[in-house]
Every structure is written in structure tokens, then in C-alpha cells.
PDB file of C-alpha atoms in Angstrom:
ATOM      1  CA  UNK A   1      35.936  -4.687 -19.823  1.00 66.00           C
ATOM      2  CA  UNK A   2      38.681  -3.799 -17.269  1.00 74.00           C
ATOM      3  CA  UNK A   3      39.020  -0.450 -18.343  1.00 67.00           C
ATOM      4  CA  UNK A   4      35.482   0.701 -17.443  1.00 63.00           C
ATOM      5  CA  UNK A   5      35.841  -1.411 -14.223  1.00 69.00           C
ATOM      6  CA  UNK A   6      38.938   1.127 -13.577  1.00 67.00           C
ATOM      7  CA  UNK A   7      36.924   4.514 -14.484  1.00 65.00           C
ATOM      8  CA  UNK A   8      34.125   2.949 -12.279  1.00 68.00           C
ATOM      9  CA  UNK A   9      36.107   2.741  -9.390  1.00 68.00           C
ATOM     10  CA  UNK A  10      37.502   6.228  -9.544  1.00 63.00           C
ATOM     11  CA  UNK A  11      34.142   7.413  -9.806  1.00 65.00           C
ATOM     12  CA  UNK A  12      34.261   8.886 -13.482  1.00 65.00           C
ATOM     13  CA  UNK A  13      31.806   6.829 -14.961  1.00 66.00           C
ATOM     14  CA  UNK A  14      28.434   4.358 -13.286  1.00 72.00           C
ATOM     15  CA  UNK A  15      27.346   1.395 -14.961  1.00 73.00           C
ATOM     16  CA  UNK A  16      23.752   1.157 -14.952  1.00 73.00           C
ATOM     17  CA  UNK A  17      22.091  -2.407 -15.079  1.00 72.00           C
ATOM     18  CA  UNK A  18      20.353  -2.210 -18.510  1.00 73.00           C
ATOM     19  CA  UNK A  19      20.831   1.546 -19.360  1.00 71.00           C
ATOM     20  CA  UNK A  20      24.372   1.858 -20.254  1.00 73.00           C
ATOM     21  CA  UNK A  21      27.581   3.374 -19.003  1.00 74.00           C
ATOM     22  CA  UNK A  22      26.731   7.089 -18.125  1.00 70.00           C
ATOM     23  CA  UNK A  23      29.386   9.691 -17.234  1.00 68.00           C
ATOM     24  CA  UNK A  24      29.173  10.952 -13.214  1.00 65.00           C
ATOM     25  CA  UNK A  25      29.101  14.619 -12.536  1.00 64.00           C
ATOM     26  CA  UNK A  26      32.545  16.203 -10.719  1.00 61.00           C
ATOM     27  CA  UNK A  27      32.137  16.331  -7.081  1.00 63.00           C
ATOM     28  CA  UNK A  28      34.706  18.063  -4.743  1.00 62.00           C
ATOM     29  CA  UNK A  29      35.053  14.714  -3.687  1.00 67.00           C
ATOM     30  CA  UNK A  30      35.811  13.159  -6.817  1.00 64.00           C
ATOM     31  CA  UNK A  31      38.251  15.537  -7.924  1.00 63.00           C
ATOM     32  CA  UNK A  32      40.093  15.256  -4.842  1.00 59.00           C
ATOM     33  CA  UNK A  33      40.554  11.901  -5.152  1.00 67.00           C
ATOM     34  CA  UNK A  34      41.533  12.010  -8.469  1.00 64.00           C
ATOM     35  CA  UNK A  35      43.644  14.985  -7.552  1.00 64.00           C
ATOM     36  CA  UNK A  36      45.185  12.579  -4.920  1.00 62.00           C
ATOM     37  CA  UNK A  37      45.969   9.916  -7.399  1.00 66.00           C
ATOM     38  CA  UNK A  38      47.771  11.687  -9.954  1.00 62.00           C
ATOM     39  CA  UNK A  39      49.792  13.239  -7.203  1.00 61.00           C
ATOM     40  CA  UNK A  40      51.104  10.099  -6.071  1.00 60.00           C
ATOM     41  CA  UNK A  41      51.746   8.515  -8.957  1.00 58.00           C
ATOM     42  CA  UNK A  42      54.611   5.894  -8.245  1.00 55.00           C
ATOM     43  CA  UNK A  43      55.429   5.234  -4.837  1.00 60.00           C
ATOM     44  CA  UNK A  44      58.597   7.281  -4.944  1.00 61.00           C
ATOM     45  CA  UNK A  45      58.746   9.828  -7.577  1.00 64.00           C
ATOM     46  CA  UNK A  46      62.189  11.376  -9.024  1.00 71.00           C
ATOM     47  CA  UNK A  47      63.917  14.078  -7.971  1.00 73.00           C
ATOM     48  CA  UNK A  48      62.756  15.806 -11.197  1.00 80.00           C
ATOM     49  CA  UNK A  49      58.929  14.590 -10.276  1.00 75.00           C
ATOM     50  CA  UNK A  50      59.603  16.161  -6.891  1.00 75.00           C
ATOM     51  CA  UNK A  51      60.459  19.877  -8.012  1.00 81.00           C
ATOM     52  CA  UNK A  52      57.962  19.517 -10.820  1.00 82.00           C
ATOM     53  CA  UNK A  53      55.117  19.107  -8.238  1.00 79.00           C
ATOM     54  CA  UNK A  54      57.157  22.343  -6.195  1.00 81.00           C
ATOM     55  CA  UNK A  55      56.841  24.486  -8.736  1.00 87.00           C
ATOM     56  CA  UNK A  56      53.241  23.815  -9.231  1.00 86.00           C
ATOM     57  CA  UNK A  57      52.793  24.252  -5.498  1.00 85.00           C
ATOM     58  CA  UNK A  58      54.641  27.157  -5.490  1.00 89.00           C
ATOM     59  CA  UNK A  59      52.935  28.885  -8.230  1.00 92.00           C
ATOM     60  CA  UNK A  60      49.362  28.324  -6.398  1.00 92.00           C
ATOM     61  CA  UNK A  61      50.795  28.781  -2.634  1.00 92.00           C
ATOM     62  CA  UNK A  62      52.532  32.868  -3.981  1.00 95.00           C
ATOM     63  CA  UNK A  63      48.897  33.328  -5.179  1.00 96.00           C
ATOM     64  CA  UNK A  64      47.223  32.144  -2.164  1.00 96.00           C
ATOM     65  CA  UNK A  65      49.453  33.945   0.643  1.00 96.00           C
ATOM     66  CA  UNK A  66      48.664  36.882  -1.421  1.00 96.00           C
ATOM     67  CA  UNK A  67      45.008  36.730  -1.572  1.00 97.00           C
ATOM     68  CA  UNK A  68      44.588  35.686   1.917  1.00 97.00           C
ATOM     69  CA  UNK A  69      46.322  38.624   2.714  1.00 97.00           C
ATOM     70  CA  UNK A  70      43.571  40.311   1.599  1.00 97.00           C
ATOM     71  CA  UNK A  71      40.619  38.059   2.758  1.00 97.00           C
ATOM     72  CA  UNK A  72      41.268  36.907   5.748  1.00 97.00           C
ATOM     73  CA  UNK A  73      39.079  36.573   8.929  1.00 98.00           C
ATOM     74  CA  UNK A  74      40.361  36.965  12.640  1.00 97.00           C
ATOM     75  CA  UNK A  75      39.291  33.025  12.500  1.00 98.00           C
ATOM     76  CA  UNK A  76      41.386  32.047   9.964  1.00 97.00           C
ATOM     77  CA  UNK A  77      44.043  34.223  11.360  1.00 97.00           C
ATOM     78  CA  UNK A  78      43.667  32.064  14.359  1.00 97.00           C
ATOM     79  CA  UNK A  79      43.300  28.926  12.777  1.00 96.00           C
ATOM     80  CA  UNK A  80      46.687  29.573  11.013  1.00 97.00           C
ATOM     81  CA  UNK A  81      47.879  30.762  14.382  1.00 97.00           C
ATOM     82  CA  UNK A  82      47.067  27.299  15.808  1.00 96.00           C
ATOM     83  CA  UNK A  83      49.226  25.711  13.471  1.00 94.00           C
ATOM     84  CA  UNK A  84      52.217  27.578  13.974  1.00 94.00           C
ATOM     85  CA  UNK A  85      51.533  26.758  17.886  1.00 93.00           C
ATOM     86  CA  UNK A  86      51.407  23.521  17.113  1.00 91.00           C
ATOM     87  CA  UNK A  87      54.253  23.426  14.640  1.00 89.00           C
ATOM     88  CA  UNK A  88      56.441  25.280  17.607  1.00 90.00           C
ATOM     89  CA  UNK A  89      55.405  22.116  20.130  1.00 89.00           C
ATOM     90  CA  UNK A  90      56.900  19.685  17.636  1.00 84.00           C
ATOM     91  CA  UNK A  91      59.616  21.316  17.013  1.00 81.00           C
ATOM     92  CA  UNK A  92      60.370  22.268  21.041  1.00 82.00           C
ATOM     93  CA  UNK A  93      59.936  18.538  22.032  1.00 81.00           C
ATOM     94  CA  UNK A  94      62.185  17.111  18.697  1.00 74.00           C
ATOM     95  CA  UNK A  95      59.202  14.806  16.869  1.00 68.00           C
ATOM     96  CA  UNK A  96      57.937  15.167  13.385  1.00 62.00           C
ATOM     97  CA  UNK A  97      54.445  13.323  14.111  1.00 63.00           C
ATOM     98  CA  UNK A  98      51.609  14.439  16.376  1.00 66.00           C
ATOM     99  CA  UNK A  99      48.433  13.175  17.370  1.00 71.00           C
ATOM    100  CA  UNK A 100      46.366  16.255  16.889  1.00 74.00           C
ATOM    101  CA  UNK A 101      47.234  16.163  12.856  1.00 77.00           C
ATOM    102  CA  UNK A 102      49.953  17.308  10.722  1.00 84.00           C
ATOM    103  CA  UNK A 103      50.117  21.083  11.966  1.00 89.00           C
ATOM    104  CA  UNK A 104      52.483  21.563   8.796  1.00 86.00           C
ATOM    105  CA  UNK A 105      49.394  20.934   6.471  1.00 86.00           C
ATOM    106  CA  UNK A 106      47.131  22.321   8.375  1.00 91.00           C
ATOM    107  CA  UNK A 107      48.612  25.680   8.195  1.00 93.00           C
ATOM    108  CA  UNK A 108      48.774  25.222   4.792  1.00 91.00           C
ATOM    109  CA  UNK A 109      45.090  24.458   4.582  1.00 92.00           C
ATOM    110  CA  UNK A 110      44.183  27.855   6.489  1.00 96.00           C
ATOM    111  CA  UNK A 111      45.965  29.921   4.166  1.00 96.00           C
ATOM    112  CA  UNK A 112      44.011  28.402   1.747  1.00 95.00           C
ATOM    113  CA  UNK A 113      41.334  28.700   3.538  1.00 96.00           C
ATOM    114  CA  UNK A 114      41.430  31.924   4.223  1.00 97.00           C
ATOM    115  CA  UNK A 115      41.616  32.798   0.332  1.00 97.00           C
ATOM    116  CA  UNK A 116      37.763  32.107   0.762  1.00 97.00           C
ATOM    117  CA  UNK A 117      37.870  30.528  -2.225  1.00 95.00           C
ATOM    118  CA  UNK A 118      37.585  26.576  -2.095  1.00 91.00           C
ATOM    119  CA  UNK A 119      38.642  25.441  -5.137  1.00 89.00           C
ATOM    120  CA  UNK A 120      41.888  26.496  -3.787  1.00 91.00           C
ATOM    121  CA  UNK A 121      41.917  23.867  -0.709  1.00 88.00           C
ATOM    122  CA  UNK A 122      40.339  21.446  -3.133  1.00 85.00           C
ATOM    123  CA  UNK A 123      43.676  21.631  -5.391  1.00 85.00           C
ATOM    124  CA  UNK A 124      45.966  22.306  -2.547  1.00 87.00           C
ATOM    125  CA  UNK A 125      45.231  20.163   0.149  1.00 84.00           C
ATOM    126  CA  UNK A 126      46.392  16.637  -1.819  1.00 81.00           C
ATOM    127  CA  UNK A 127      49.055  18.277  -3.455  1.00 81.00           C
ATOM    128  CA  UNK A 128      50.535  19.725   0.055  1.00 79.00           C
ATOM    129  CA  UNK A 129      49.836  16.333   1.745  1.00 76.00           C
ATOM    130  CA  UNK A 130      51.348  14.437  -0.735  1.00 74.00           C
ATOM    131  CA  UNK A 131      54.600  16.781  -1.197  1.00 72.00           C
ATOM    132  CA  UNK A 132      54.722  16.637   2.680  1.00 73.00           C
ATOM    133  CA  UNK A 133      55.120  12.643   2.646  1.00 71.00           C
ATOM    134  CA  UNK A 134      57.568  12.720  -0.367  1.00 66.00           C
ATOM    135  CA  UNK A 135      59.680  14.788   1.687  1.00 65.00           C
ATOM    136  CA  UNK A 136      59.243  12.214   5.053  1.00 64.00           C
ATOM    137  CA  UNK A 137      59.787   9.199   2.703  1.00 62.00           C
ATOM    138  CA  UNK A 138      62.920  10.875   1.068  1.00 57.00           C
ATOM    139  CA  UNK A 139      64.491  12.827   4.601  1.00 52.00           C
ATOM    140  CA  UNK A 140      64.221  15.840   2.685  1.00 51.00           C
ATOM    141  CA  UNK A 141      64.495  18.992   5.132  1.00 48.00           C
ATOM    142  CA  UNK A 142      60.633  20.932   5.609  1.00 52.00           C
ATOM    143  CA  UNK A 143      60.440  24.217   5.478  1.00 56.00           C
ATOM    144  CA  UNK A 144      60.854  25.511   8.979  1.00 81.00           C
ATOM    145  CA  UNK A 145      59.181  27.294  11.699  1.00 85.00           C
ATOM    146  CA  UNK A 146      60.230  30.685  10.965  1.00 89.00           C
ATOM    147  CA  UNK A 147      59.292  30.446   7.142  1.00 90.00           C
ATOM    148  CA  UNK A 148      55.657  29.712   7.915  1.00 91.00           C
ATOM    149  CA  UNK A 149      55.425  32.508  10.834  1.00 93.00           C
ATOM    150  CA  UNK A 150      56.443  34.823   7.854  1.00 94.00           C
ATOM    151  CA  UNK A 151      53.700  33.691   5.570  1.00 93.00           C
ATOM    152  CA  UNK A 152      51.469  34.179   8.475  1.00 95.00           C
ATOM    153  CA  UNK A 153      52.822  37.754   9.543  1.00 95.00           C
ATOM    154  CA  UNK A 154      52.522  39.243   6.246  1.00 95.00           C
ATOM    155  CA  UNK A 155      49.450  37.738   6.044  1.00 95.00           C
ATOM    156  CA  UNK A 156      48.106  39.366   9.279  1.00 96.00           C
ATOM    157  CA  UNK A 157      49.839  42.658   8.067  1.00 96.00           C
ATOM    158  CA  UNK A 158      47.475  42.283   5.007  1.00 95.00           C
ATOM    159  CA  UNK A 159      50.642  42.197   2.599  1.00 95.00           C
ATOM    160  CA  UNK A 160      49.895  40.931   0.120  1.00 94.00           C
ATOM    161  CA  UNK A 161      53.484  41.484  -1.734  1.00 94.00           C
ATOM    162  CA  UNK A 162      54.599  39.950   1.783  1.00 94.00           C
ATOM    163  CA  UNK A 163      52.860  37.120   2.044  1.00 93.00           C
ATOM    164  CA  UNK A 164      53.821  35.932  -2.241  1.00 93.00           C
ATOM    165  CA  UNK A 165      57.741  36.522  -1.306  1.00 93.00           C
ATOM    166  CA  UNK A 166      57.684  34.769   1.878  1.00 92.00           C
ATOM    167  CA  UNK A 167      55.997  31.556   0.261  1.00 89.00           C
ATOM    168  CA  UNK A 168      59.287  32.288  -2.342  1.00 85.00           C
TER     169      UNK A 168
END
């Protein structure tokens, strides 16, 4: 049947050779993938779609900023720090792609890192790399420089309050 040859594929289900069709346990992996699927949906989602997807970002990023306010490390102060240094290259030299990565995400990704908490950077990390290539694909403006290096000072001042108003 095509429809278990679907679930198969996205790793929800394994068909066993005389045993049945068995259910697979979640994996990070699997739920990022599937995470990654539903995010992208149709290849280029509605304006409505788009601020849909914001608000859930939004919602989990406030959260984040604030608990990594509170959690984290001098690494993952540095990490984020290495972002924004990276970010500030791009943006010196006038190009929005890099070899080293997308710094944009990555700071992202240490925020959420730095919640200590992975399930965060397991929901996070397609839904901030896909809302980053909606907003390439549509010549949407980013959020700039500056914004981030807020997130990141309030972070570093462990502000929580800070850190959830300059995600805002």
C-alpha cells in the first residue's frame, strides 16, 4: 500500500518481512526530520503561513533568551559570541552567504543551546532554518546585527526580562 510505503520512509513505521508493520520509537533524529517536513510544507508558504510559523518561533525564542539568561556557560556565551562575529563579517563585506555556515542560525542554535535543555534545539533548529530560507526566497529583511547583540547582552547580563523583550 502506498501509504505505509510513505510512513516507512519518514521513519514512523518498519515493515518487517513476515512479522508485520511495527511502529518505530521517536528518535531526535526522527522528529527533526519530521519537524523539518511540516515546516516546509509547500515550497513557498503564504504570507499568513509565514507569521503563523513567527509567532510560534517567537513564543519559544522569548522563552529561550530568558532561560539562557539564566543557564548559560562562558562557552556558550562564546559560542553565541562567535556568531555575532561572524554575523558582523557578513554584514562589513555586503554578502548574505558564508562558507563557515549560516552565523544567523547558528546564533540562534547557541541560545538554544545554552537553555541546556535539548529538546529546545531539537524544535528550534528546523523551524529557525526554515523561517531563515522563507525569508531569502521571499527578500524579506532579517533581523539585524544589533537585534541579536541585544539578545546576547542581556543574556550575558543574566536578564532574563532582557533577553524575552529583546527577542520581542
Amino acid at each position: 500500500c502506498e501509504a505505509n510505503k510513505i510512513i516507512e520512509e519518514r521513519g514512523v513505521v518498519e515493515v518487517r518481512a513476515g512479522r508485520g508493520t511495527v511502529t518505530r520509537t521517536p528518535t531526535p533524529d526522527r522528529v527533526h526530520s519530521a519537524l523539518l517536513s511540516l515546516f516546509r510544507g509547500r515550497e513557498l508558504p503564504s504570507i499568513d503561513s509565514m507569521e503563523r510559523l513567527m509567532e510560534v518561533r517567537q513564543v519559544l525564542e522569548e522563552t529561550v533568551a530568558t532561560l539562557a539568561a539564566v543557564r548559560a556557560t562562558p562557552e556558550d556565551l562564546d559560542r553565541m559570541k562567535d556568531a555575532l562575529a561572524r554575523m558582523e563579517r557578513m554584514e562589513r563585506i555586503g554578502t548574505t552567504s558564508s562558507d563557515d555556515g549560516d552565523p544567523d542560525l547558528d546564533f540562534h542554535l547557541a541560545v538554544a543551546a545554552a537553555t541546556h535543555n535539548p529538546y529546545f534545539e531539537l524544535v528550534l533548529q528546523p523551524l529557525t532554518g526554515v523561517f531563515l530560507e522563507l525569508i531569502s526566497l521571499t527578500n524579506l529583511s532579517a533581523v539585524g546585527l544589533e537585534e541579536h547583540r541585544a539578545v546576547y547582552e542581556a543574556i550575558c547580563d543574566r536578564n532574563g526580562i532582557a533577553g524575552r523583550q529583546a527577542v520581542r
